[in-house]
Amino acid sequence: MRIEDIQSRMNTRWLARSGICLECVDSTNLYAGRIAEQAEHGTLIVAEEQTCGKGRRGRSWETEKRVNVMMTLLLRPEIRKERASQLTLLMAMAVVRGIRDLTGLAAKIKWPNDIVVNEKKVCGILTEMIMKTDDSYDVMIGTGINVNQMEFSEELIHAGSLKTELGKDISREELIARILDVFEELYEVFTETEDLSGLYEEYNEVCVNVGCQVRVLEPGNEYVGTAHGINKIGELVVQKETGETVCVYAGEVSVRGLYGYV
Ligand code: ATP
């Protein structure tokens, strides 16, 4: 894959106007962290192979080389740092729209940041932050998408790819370009208010958990309730079986359907 083949397909004004495609890397987020000092806001890092991809809580992201998308966007947002974790939700929305536009597949978000197609996880997103001074920081939004991979290891029982669901190959360059176009648009809406006021309704329309029963897995605390969707700061509003309503912050929390992954 060549960075020029992505850039020639996209219409962004500033996002990913500078970027690099690597043959093999430990992880695109780690690489982004290493070049953060010199790199400009909006730099795109793409890799053909990733040997040490990470999910949340240090779990690993497994991906075959040359068939999938592994990418990181390096951003230097001028928004309060407490708000930056919401950028993960923007990327989830951008991936959903990108997949839908390009393939017609009914991609959905499993809160906060997994993308599922036919209840199979096709994408994971990991946002990390490096503080530089008290109010300036870099954000790395790492996104792994299973695009043309056909087989997964036995442990990944919930995994699928766009190709397993669509039955044909998908252009990775085209997919990345669409996602970046949408991300730039969403980013501009987000930075106006520094929250999801202008976006949470669209998020909830494509969020697979809305109206469904969920099991909330917090470290040392597990409960069941009905998810009502996210609020303006990206928390999942859940009504517990006791009737009490709680706002679940993504941090260390996972959500499962009662009978499966979603
Ligand atoms: P959850 O909310 O379901 O706990 P998560 O968003 O916390 O998920 P991450 O930790 O970001 O998930 O991603 C790592 C997890 O994703 C791994 O534990 C593994 O189960 C799963 N996984 C790893 N590689 C892939 C892949 N290529 N496709 C789908 N799932 C994968």
Coordinates of C-alpha atoms and ligand atoms in Angstrom, one line a residue:
M1 CA 0.0 0.0 0.0
R2 CA 1.3 3.5 -0.8
I3 CA 0.3 6.6 1.1
E4 CA -0.2 8.5 -2.2
D5 CA -2.9 5.9 -3.2
I6 CA -4.9 6.9 -0.1
Q7 CA -4.3 10.6 -0.4
S8 CA -5.3 10.7 -4.1
R9 CA -8.7 9.2 -3.1
M10 CA -9.5 11.5 -0.2
N11 CA -10.9 15.0 -0.1
T12 CA -9.7 16.2 3.3
R13 CA -8.6 19.8 3.8
W14 CA -5.9 19.1 6.5
L15 CA -6.3 15.6 7.8
A16 CA -3.7 13.0 6.6
R17 CA -2.1 15.5 4.2
S18 CA 1.1 14.2 5.7
G19 CA 1.5 10.6 6.3
I20 CA 3.6 7.4 6.0
C21 CA 3.0 3.8 5.1
L22 CA 5.3 1.4 6.9
E23 CA 6.1 -2.2 5.8
C24 CA 6.3 -3.5 9.4
V25 CA 6.0 -1.9 12.8
D26 CA 5.5 -2.9 16.4
S27 CA 2.3 -0.9 16.6
T28 CA 1.2 2.2 14.7
N29 CA 0.3 3.9 18.0
L30 CA 3.8 3.3 19.4
Y31 CA 5.3 4.6 16.1
A32 CA 3.1 7.7 16.3
G33 CA 4.3 8.3 19.8
R34 CA 7.9 8.1 18.7
I35 CA 7.5 10.7 15.9
A36 CA 5.0 12.9 17.8
E37 CA 7.5 15.7 18.5
Q38 CA 8.3 16.3 14.9
A39 CA 5.0 15.3 13.2
E40 CA 2.2 17.7 12.3
H41 CA -1.4 17.7 13.5
G42 CA -3.3 15.2 11.4
T43 CA -0.5 12.9 10.4
L44 CA -1.5 9.4 9.2
I45 CA 0.5 6.3 9.9
V46 CA -0.4 3.1 8.1
A47 CA 1.3 -0.3 8.4
E48 CA 1.2 -3.4 6.3
E49 CA 2.2 -5.6 9.3
Q50 CA 2.0 -5.0 13.0
T51 CA 3.8 -7.3 15.4
C52 CA 2.6 -5.8 18.7
G53 CA -0.9 -4.4 18.2
K54 CA -2.7 -3.5 21.4
G55 CA -6.3 -3.3 22.5
R56 CA -7.5 -1.8 25.7
R57 CA -6.1 -3.0 29.0
G58 CA -3.0 -4.3 27.3
R59 CA -4.9 -7.0 25.4
S60 CA -3.5 -7.8 22.0
W61 CA -4.9 -7.0 18.6
E62 CA -4.2 -9.8 16.1
T63 CA -4.0 -9.0 12.5
E64 CA -2.8 -10.7 9.3
K65 CA -0.3 -8.7 7.2
R66 CA -1.2 -7.0 3.9
V67 CA -4.9 -7.7 4.0
N68 CA -6.2 -5.4 6.8
V69 CA -6.1 -1.8 7.9
M70 CA -3.8 -0.8 10.7
M71 CA -3.6 2.9 11.1
T72 CA -3.1 5.7 13.6
L73 CA -4.1 9.4 13.4
L74 CA -1.8 11.7 15.3
L75 CA -3.7 14.8 16.5
R76 CA -2.8 17.8 18.6
P77 CA -6.3 18.9 19.6
E78 CA -6.9 22.4 21.1
I79 CA -9.6 21.1 23.4
R80 CA -9.6 20.4 27.1
K81 CA -7.8 17.1 27.7
E82 CA -10.7 15.6 29.7
R83 CA -12.7 15.7 26.4
A84 CA -10.1 14.0 24.2
S85 CA -11.3 10.5 25.0
Q86 CA -14.5 11.3 23.1
L87 CA -12.4 11.3 19.9
T88 CA -12.6 7.5 20.0
L89 CA -16.4 7.7 19.4
L90 CA -15.8 10.0 16.4
M91 CA -13.5 7.4 14.9
A92 CA -16.1 4.7 15.5
M93 CA -18.7 6.8 13.7
A94 CA -16.3 7.5 10.8
V95 CA -15.5 3.8 10.4
V96 CA -19.2 2.9 10.4
R97 CA -20.0 5.5 7.7
G98 CA -16.9 4.5 5.7
I99 CA -17.9 0.8 5.7
R100 CA -21.5 1.6 4.9
D101 CA -20.7 3.9 2.0
L102 CA -18.2 1.6 0.4
T103 CA -19.8 -1.8 1.0
G104 CA -23.4 -1.3 1.9
L105 CA -22.9 -3.5 4.9
A106 CA -25.0 -2.5 7.9
A107 CA -22.0 -1.8 10.2
K108 CA -22.9 -0.8 13.8
I109 CA -21.1 0.4 16.9
K110 CA -20.9 -1.7 20.0
W111 CA -20.3 1.0 22.6
P112 CA -17.9 2.6 23.0
N113 CA -15.7 1.8 20.1
D114 CA -16.0 -1.7 18.5
I115 CA -17.5 -1.9 15.1
V116 CA -19.6 -5.0 14.3
V117 CA -21.1 -6.4 11.2
N118 CA -23.7 -9.1 11.6
E119 CA -22.7 -9.2 15.3
K120 CA -19.1 -9.9 14.4
K121 CA -16.3 -7.6 15.5
V122 CA -14.6 -6.2 12.5
C123 CA -12.8 -3.2 14.0
G124 CA -11.2 -2.1 17.3
I125 CA -10.1 1.4 18.2
L126 CA -7.5 2.4 20.8
T127 CA -7.0 6.1 21.7
E128 CA -3.9 7.0 23.7
M129 CA -2.6 10.3 24.9
I130 CA 0.9 11.8 25.6
M131 CA 0.9 14.9 27.8
K132 CA 3.5 17.5 26.8
T133 CA 2.7 20.4 29.1
D134 CA -0.3 20.9 31.4
D135 CA -2.6 21.8 28.6
S136 CA -0.9 20.6 25.4
Y137 CA -0.9 16.9 24.4
D138 CA -0.8 14.6 21.5
V139 CA -3.5 12.0 20.8
M140 CA -3.0 8.8 18.9
I141 CA -6.2 7.2 17.6
G142 CA -5.3 3.7 16.5
T143 CA -7.7 1.8 14.3
G144 CA -7.5 -1.9 13.3
I145 CA -10.0 -3.1 10.7
N146 CA -10.4 -6.6 9.5
V147 CA -10.8 -6.0 5.8
N148 CA -9.9 -8.9 3.6
Q149 CA -8.8 -11.5 6.2
M150 CA -10.8 -14.8 5.8
E151 CA -9.7 -16.8 8.9
F152 CA -9.2 -16.0 12.5
S153 CA -7.6 -17.9 15.4
E154 CA -9.9 -20.1 17.6
E155 CA -9.9 -17.6 20.5
L156 CA -11.4 -14.9 18.3
I157 CA -14.8 -16.4 18.2
H158 CA -16.6 -13.1 17.7
A159 CA -14.3 -11.8 14.9
G160 CA -15.2 -11.3 11.3
S161 CA -14.0 -9.2 8.4
L162 CA -15.6 -7.1 5.7
K163 CA -14.8 -9.8 3.2
T164 CA -16.2 -12.6 5.3
E165 CA -19.5 -10.7 5.5
L166 CA -19.6 -9.2 1.9
G167 CA -18.0 -12.1 0.0
K168 CA -15.6 -10.1 -2.0
D169 CA -12.4 -8.1 -1.7
I170 CA -12.5 -4.5 -0.6
S171 CA -10.0 -1.8 -1.5
R172 CA -8.1 -0.8 1.7
E173 CA -7.0 2.5 0.2
E174 CA -10.6 3.5 -0.7
L175 CA -11.9 2.5 2.7
I176 CA -9.2 4.5 4.6
A177 CA -9.9 7.5 2.3
R178 CA -13.6 7.5 3.1
I179 CA -13.1 7.1 6.8
L180 CA -10.7 10.1 6.8
D181 CA -13.1 12.3 4.9
V182 CA -15.8 11.5 7.4
F183 CA -13.5 11.9 10.4
E184 CA -12.4 15.4 9.4
E185 CA -16.1 16.4 9.0
L186 CA -17.0 15.0 12.5
Y187 CA -13.9 16.5 14.1
E188 CA -15.0 19.9 13.0
V189 CA -18.4 19.5 14.5
F190 CA -16.9 18.1 17.7
T191 CA -14.4 20.9 18.2
E192 CA -17.1 23.6 18.0
T193 CA -18.7 22.5 21.2
E194 CA -15.9 20.2 22.6
D195 CA -18.5 17.5 23.1
L196 CA -20.9 15.3 21.2
S197 CA -23.9 17.6 21.2
G198 CA -23.9 17.7 17.4
L199 CA -23.1 14.0 17.0
Y200 CA -24.7 11.8 19.7
E201 CA -27.9 11.3 17.9
E202 CA -26.2 9.9 14.8
Y203 CA -24.1 7.7 17.1
N204 CA -27.2 6.3 18.8
E205 CA -28.8 5.6 15.5
V206 CA -26.0 3.2 14.6
C207 CA -25.2 1.9 18.1
V208 CA -26.2 -1.7 18.4
N209 CA -26.7 -1.6 22.2
V210 CA -29.5 1.0 22.2
G211 CA -32.8 -0.4 23.6
C212 CA -31.1 -3.7 24.4
Q213 CA -30.2 -5.4 27.6
V214 CA -26.5 -5.2 28.5
R215 CA -24.2 -6.6 31.0
V216 CA -21.8 -3.9 32.3
L217 CA -18.4 -5.3 33.3
E218 CA -16.7 -2.9 35.6
P219 CA -13.6 -4.1 37.5
G220 CA -15.1 -5.6 40.7
N221 CA -18.7 -4.7 39.7
E222 CA -21.0 -6.3 37.2
Y223 CA -24.6 -5.6 36.6
V224 CA -27.4 -5.9 34.0
G225 CA -29.6 -3.1 32.6
T226 CA -31.1 -1.6 29.5
A227 CA -28.9 0.7 27.4
H228 CA -30.6 3.9 26.4
G229 CA -27.7 5.3 24.2
I230 CA -24.9 7.8 24.9
N231 CA -25.3 11.3 26.3
K232 CA -23.5 14.4 25.1
I233 CA -20.2 13.4 26.7
G234 CA -20.2 9.9 25.4
E235 CA -21.2 8.0 28.5
L236 CA -23.6 5.1 28.0
V237 CA -26.9 5.7 29.9
V238 CA -28.0 2.4 31.4
Q239 CA -31.2 1.8 33.4
K240 CA -30.4 -0.9 36.0
E241 CA -32.9 -3.7 36.8
T242 CA -33.5 -1.8 40.1
G243 CA -34.8 1.2 38.1
E244 CA -31.8 3.3 38.9
T245 CA -30.2 5.1 35.9
V246 CA -26.4 5.2 35.7
C247 CA -24.0 6.9 33.2
V248 CA -21.2 4.5 32.3
Y249 CA -17.9 6.0 31.5
A250 CA -15.9 4.0 28.9
G251 CA -12.5 3.9 30.7
E252 CA -12.2 0.4 32.1
V253 CA -15.6 -0.9 31.2
S254 CA -16.8 -3.5 28.8
V255 CA -20.3 -4.2 27.7
R256 CA -21.8 -7.5 26.6
G257 CA -25.2 -8.6 25.3
L258 CA -26.8 -11.1 27.6
Y259 CA -26.6 -13.9 25.1
G260 CA -23.5 -13.1 23.2
Y261 CA -21.0 -10.4 22.2
V262 CA -23.5 -7.8 21.3
Ligands
ATP1 P1 -14.7 -5.3 24.7 O1 -15.4 -4.0 25.0 O2 -15.4 -6.3 24.0 O3 -14.0 -5.8 26.0 P2 -12.5 -3.8 23.8 O4 -12.9 -2.7 23.0 O5 -12.1 -3.6 25.2 O6 -13.6 -4.9 23.7 P3 -9.9 -4.2 22.9 O7 -9.3 -4.5 24.2 O8 -9.8 -2.9 22.3 O9 -11.4 -4.6 23.0 O10 -9.4 -5.2 21.7 C1 -8.8 -6.4 22.1 C2 -9.7 -7.6 22.1 O11 -10.2 -7.7 20.7 C3 -9.0 -8.9 22.3 O12 -9.1 -9.2 23.7 C4 -9.6 -9.9 21.4 O13 -10.6 -10.5 22.1 C5 -10.2 -9.1 20.3 N1 -9.5 -9.1 19.1 C6 -8.1 -9.1 18.9 N2 -7.8 -9.1 17.6 C7 -9.0 -9.0 16.9 C8 -9.3 -9.0 15.5 N3 -8.4 -9.0 14.6 N4 -10.6 -9.0 15.2 C9 -11.6 -9.0 16.2 N5 -11.3 -9.0 17.5 C10 -10.0 -9.1 17.9

